[in-house]
Amino acid sequence: MLSGKTVIVGVTGGIAAYKSVSLVGELKKQGANVHVVMTENAAEFVTPLTFEVRSGNRCIKDMFERNFEYDVKHISLAKAADLIIVAPATANFIAKAAHGIADDMLSTLVLAAKCPKLVAPAMNTAMYENPATQANIKRIKEYGFKVIEPVKGLLACGDEGKGKMPEPDELLQHVLLEIAHEKDMKGLSVLVTAGATQEPIDPVRYITNHSSGKMGFAIAHAAALRGAAVTLISGSAALATPLGVHRIDIRTAAEMHRETTTAAPDADILIKAAAVADFTPVATSDSKIKKKDEVSMSLPLKPTKDILKEIGLNKKEGQIICGFAMETEDLIENAKKKLQAKNLDMICANSLRDEGAGFAGDTNIVTLITKDSVRELGCLSKLDTAHRILDAALDLRKAFEK
Ligand code: CTP
C-alpha cells in the first residue's frame, strides 16, 4: 500500500528504539522506500547497521558526515519524504520540535520538512505527564504534528503507567491512514454494517451464523484510508477496529436495526455487509432451558425487521445504498431480486459455493450489480474488493450529481 512512497523513520534515544526496527520492516513490506535518521543517543540502543540492513538505505545520524554522495542531506530528504514518523520520540525531541530547535540531523530535517509528521512519544510516565511535556505536545499538535498516544504498561524503569510506545503494527496503521491512499472520499460520511447478529434463546444459547465480519471491516478500513468519516456497526466479529473508524457494537438484529436506522439519515453511502438473522425466538428464557429426556423440542421463531429494505425504501436524495447477497443458488437472479425489492443502488453478490468466497477467508469473489450493469470483480483480497465496491459507489454518486 506504500509503493512509490518515501517514509523517514526518526529514531531518538529510548528503549522502544528496538521496536522501530520492526516498524522499518513493516514499512518495507508495504513497498515504501524507508530512510532511518537516528540521534546519537538512539545509536546507544540500536546500531545504525541494524536499521541499514532492515531499510536497505544508509542510516543517517551525523549532520556533517563526509564519506557519501554530496548533497545537503537534511534538505534533500525533507523534500523527498512523503511522511516522517519519529518513533520513539523522547521528551527532549518533542521539546526541540515545539521550539524550533534544530541542533542535529533529525531535528533539522523535521524542521525543514513540509510533509505529514507523526510523533510517537515514549518515556517514563512522570516525564510524559510533566506539564512541560504536555505543553510541548499541545504545541506540536498546533504546528500540525499528529501525536500517537503512548499506551499504558510496564515501563523500562520498572514503573507501571502511560508512556509505552504502541506496537509497530499500530504505528504502521497510522502511517497507512496518512498516506496509503488518495483522500478521494474526504467529506463523505460512510456507514458500514458487519458481522453476525446473535439472537438469544436463553442466557447460554443463541442463534447466529458463520459471518466473520471481515468483508465489512475491510470496507470500513478502505473508506477510512480514503478519508471518509466512517461509522461501523458491528455484530459479533473477533476483529480489531480499523484505525480512524467509529465502531458501534451491537448483538441482536433489533439492536442492529435501532443503531442503523438512527445513523442512516446522516450517511452519504451505506454499505450493509452484516449477516442479520432473519428470525429471532418469540421469547427469550431468563433461565437456562433444561433438557427433558426423550422429548423433542421446537423453538417458535418470529421474523426480524429487514433493515436494508426499510432504509432503501426511505432513502434520502443522493444517498447511495449498497447491500450484500450471499447465495447458494441462482446468484445473479436472486441478487437482482433483492436489489429491486429493497430499492438499492447496488448489490454485491457472492456465492457460498465459490472457492475463494465466503465467510472466514481473506479473499472474496463478488459480482457488483446495479440497475443497469453486472460486473464480476474476480477473486480479490477482501481489502481490494472493498476498494472496488467504494469505487463503484463513488461512480454512482457522481452519476447522480450530474
Ligand atoms: N438484511 C437486513 N436485515 C435483515 C436481513 C438482511 O438488513 N433482517 C440485509 C443484509 O445486511 C444484506 C442484505 O439484506 O445486505 C441481503 O441479506 P441476505 O441474508 O442475503 O438476504 P435476505 O433479504 O435475508 O433474504 P434470504 O435470506 O431469503 O436470502
PDB file of N, CA, C and O and ligand atoms in Angstrom, residues 272-274 276-278 304-308 323-327 338 342, ligand 1:
ATOM      1  N   LYS A 272     -24.285  -2.373   3.593  1.00  0.00           N
ATOM      2  CA  LYS A 272     -24.751  -3.327   4.601  1.00  0.00           C
ATOM      3  C   LYS A 272     -24.170  -4.708   4.327  1.00  0.00           C
ATOM      4  O   LYS A 272     -24.707  -5.487   3.560  1.00  0.00           O
ATOM      5  N   ALA A 273     -23.020  -4.964   4.974  1.00  0.00           N
ATOM      6  CA  ALA A 273     -22.371  -6.266   4.791  1.00  0.00           C
ATOM      7  C   ALA A 273     -22.706  -7.224   5.932  1.00  0.00           C
ATOM      8  O   ALA A 273     -22.256  -8.365   5.922  1.00  0.00           O
ATOM      9  N   ALA A 274     -23.467  -6.757   6.913  1.00  0.00           N
ATOM     10  CA  ALA A 274     -23.759  -7.610   8.075  1.00  0.00           C
ATOM     11  C   ALA A 274     -24.643  -8.788   7.684  1.00  0.00           C
ATOM     12  O   ALA A 274     -25.462  -8.694   6.772  1.00  0.00           O
ATOM     13  N   VAL A 276     -27.494 -10.462   9.020  1.00  0.00           N
ATOM     14  CA  VAL A 276     -28.525 -10.232  10.044  1.00  0.00           C
ATOM     15  C   VAL A 276     -29.443 -11.463  10.112  1.00  0.00           C
ATOM     16  O   VAL A 276     -29.876 -11.954   9.067  1.00  0.00           O
ATOM     17  N   ALA A 277     -29.732 -11.903  11.328  1.00  0.00           N
ATOM     18  CA  ALA A 277     -30.648 -13.051  11.467  1.00  0.00           C
ATOM     19  C   ALA A 277     -32.009 -12.670  10.911  1.00  0.00           C
ATOM     20  O   ALA A 277     -32.509 -11.564  11.168  1.00  0.00           O
ATOM     21  N   ASP A 278     -32.606 -13.574  10.144  1.00  0.00           N
ATOM     22  CA  ASP A 278     -33.937 -13.297   9.593  1.00  0.00           C
ATOM     23  C   ASP A 278     -35.037 -13.652  10.589  1.00  0.00           C
ATOM     24  O   ASP A 278     -36.162 -13.195  10.468  1.00  0.00           O
ATOM     25  N   THR A 304     -37.426 -11.054  11.921  1.00  0.00           N
ATOM     26  CA  THR A 304     -36.848  -9.765  12.335  1.00  0.00           C
ATOM     27  C   THR A 304     -37.224  -8.736  11.269  1.00  0.00           C
ATOM     28  O   THR A 304     -37.723  -9.100  10.207  1.00  0.00           O
ATOM     29  N   LYS A 305     -36.918  -7.481  11.543  1.00  0.00           N
ATOM     30  CA  LYS A 305     -37.197  -6.449  10.528  1.00  0.00           C
ATOM     31  C   LYS A 305     -36.103  -6.479   9.473  1.00  0.00           C
ATOM     32  O   LYS A 305     -34.926  -6.651   9.823  1.00  0.00           O
ATOM     33  N   ASP A 306     -36.467  -6.304   8.214  1.00  0.00           N
ATOM     34  CA  ASP A 306     -35.454  -6.213   7.151  1.00  0.00           C
ATOM     35  C   ASP A 306     -34.927  -4.768   7.146  1.00  0.00           C
ATOM     36  O   ASP A 306     -35.572  -3.847   6.626  1.00  0.00           O
ATOM     37  N   ILE A 307     -33.753  -4.602   7.737  1.00  0.00           N
ATOM     38  CA  ILE A 307     -33.203  -3.247   7.952  1.00  0.00           C
ATOM     39  C   ILE A 307     -32.898  -2.575   6.618  1.00  0.00           C
ATOM     40  O   ILE A 307     -33.231  -1.412   6.392  1.00  0.00           O
ATOM     41  N   LEU A 308     -32.257  -3.336   5.742  1.00  0.00           N
ATOM     42  CA  LEU A 308     -31.840  -2.765   4.456  1.00  0.00           C
ATOM     43  C   LEU A 308     -33.050  -2.317   3.635  1.00  0.00           C
ATOM     44  O   LEU A 308     -33.038  -1.247   3.017  1.00  0.00           O
ATOM     45  N   GLY A 323     -26.235  -3.206  -0.739  1.00  0.00           N
ATOM     46  CA  GLY A 323     -26.430  -4.384   0.103  1.00  0.00           C
ATOM     47  C   GLY A 323     -25.532  -5.515  -0.329  1.00  0.00           C
ATOM     48  O   GLY A 323     -24.788  -5.403  -1.318  1.00  0.00           O
ATOM     49  N   PHE A 324     -25.587  -6.587   0.394  1.00  0.00           N
ATOM     50  CA  PHE A 324     -24.875  -7.813   0.028  1.00  0.00           C
ATOM     51  C   PHE A 324     -25.896  -8.918  -0.172  1.00  0.00           C
ATOM     52  O   PHE A 324     -26.945  -8.911   0.480  1.00  0.00           O
ATOM     53  N   ALA A 325     -25.577  -9.836  -1.038  1.00  0.00           N
ATOM     54  CA  ALA A 325     -26.425 -11.021  -1.171  1.00  0.00           C
ATOM     55  C   ALA A 325     -25.516 -12.235  -1.160  1.00  0.00           C
ATOM     56  O   ALA A 325     -24.666 -12.397  -2.036  1.00  0.00           O
ATOM     57  N   MET A 326     -25.656 -13.014  -0.137  1.00  0.00           N
ATOM     58  CA  MET A 326     -24.890 -14.261  -0.050  1.00  0.00           C
ATOM     59  C   MET A 326     -25.841 -15.379  -0.442  1.00  0.00           C
ATOM     60  O   MET A 326     -26.877 -15.560   0.205  1.00  0.00           O
ATOM     61  N   GLU A 327     -25.517 -16.053  -1.536  1.00  0.00           N
ATOM     62  CA  GLU A 327     -26.448 -17.056  -2.055  1.00  0.00           C
ATOM     63  C   GLU A 327     -25.750 -18.402  -2.206  1.00  0.00           C
ATOM     64  O   GLU A 327     -24.519 -18.471  -2.309  1.00  0.00           O
ATOM     65  N   LYS A 338     -33.223  -8.911  -4.951  1.00  0.00           N
ATOM     66  CA  LYS A 338     -33.020  -8.151  -3.703  1.00  0.00           C
ATOM     67  C   LYS A 338     -32.756  -6.671  -4.009  1.00  0.00           C
ATOM     68  O   LYS A 338     -33.221  -5.791  -3.293  1.00  0.00           O
ATOM     69  N   LYS A 342     -35.458  -4.162  -2.396  1.00  0.00           N
ATOM     70  CA  LYS A 342     -35.003  -3.315  -1.282  1.00  0.00           C
ATOM     71  C   LYS A 342     -34.660  -1.891  -1.743  1.00  0.00           C
ATOM     72  O   LYS A 342     -34.110  -1.119  -0.980  1.00  0.00           O
TER      73      LYS A 342
HETATM   74  N1  CTP B   1     -30.500  -7.623   5.711  1.00  0.00           N
HETATM   75  C1  CTP B   1     -31.006  -6.688   6.584  1.00  0.00           C
HETATM   76  N2  CTP B   1     -31.892  -7.065   7.544  1.00  0.00           N
HETATM   77  C2  CTP B   1     -32.309  -8.341   7.641  1.00  0.00           C
HETATM   78  C3  CTP B   1     -31.798  -9.307   6.742  1.00  0.00           C
HETATM   79  C4  CTP B   1     -30.892  -8.914   5.780  1.00  0.00           C
HETATM   80  O1  CTP B   1     -30.632  -5.521   6.512  1.00  0.00           O
HETATM   81  N3  CTP B   1     -33.161  -8.673   8.595  1.00  0.00           N
HETATM   82  C5  CTP B   1     -29.557  -7.178   4.674  1.00  0.00           C
HETATM   83  C6  CTP B   1     -28.155  -7.790   4.768  1.00  0.00           C
HETATM   84  O2  CTP B   1     -27.283  -6.990   5.564  1.00  0.00           O
HETATM   85  C7  CTP B   1     -27.712  -7.822   3.316  1.00  0.00           C
HETATM   86  C8  CTP B   1     -28.997  -7.949   2.539  1.00  0.00           C
HETATM   87  O3  CTP B   1     -30.044  -7.574   3.437  1.00  0.00           O
HETATM   88  O4  CTP B   1     -27.086  -6.625   2.924  1.00  0.00           O
HETATM   89  C9  CTP B   1     -29.284  -9.324   1.995  1.00  0.00           C
HETATM   90  O5  CTP B   1     -29.214 -10.255   3.034  1.00  0.00           O
HETATM   91  P1  CTP B   1     -29.463 -11.790   2.743  1.00  0.00           P
HETATM   92  O6  CTP B   1     -29.412 -12.555   4.026  1.00  0.00           O
HETATM   93  O7  CTP B   1     -28.608 -12.243   1.592  1.00  0.00           O
HETATM   94  O8  CTP B   1     -30.936 -11.772   2.168  1.00  0.00           O
HETATM   95  P2  CTP B   1     -32.351 -11.751   2.814  1.00  0.00           P
HETATM   96  O9  CTP B   1     -33.008 -10.491   2.378  1.00  0.00           O
HETATM   97  O10 CTP B   1     -32.317 -12.029   4.264  1.00  0.00           O
HETATM   98  O11 CTP B   1     -33.047 -12.960   2.007  1.00  0.00           O
HETATM   99  P3  CTP B   1     -32.769 -14.548   2.094  1.00  0.00           P
HETATM  100  O12 CTP B   1     -32.226 -14.815   3.486  1.00  0.00           O
HETATM  101  O13 CTP B   1     -34.094 -15.134   1.835  1.00  0.00           O
HETATM  102  O14 CTP B   1     -31.775 -14.848   1.003  1.00  0.00           O
END
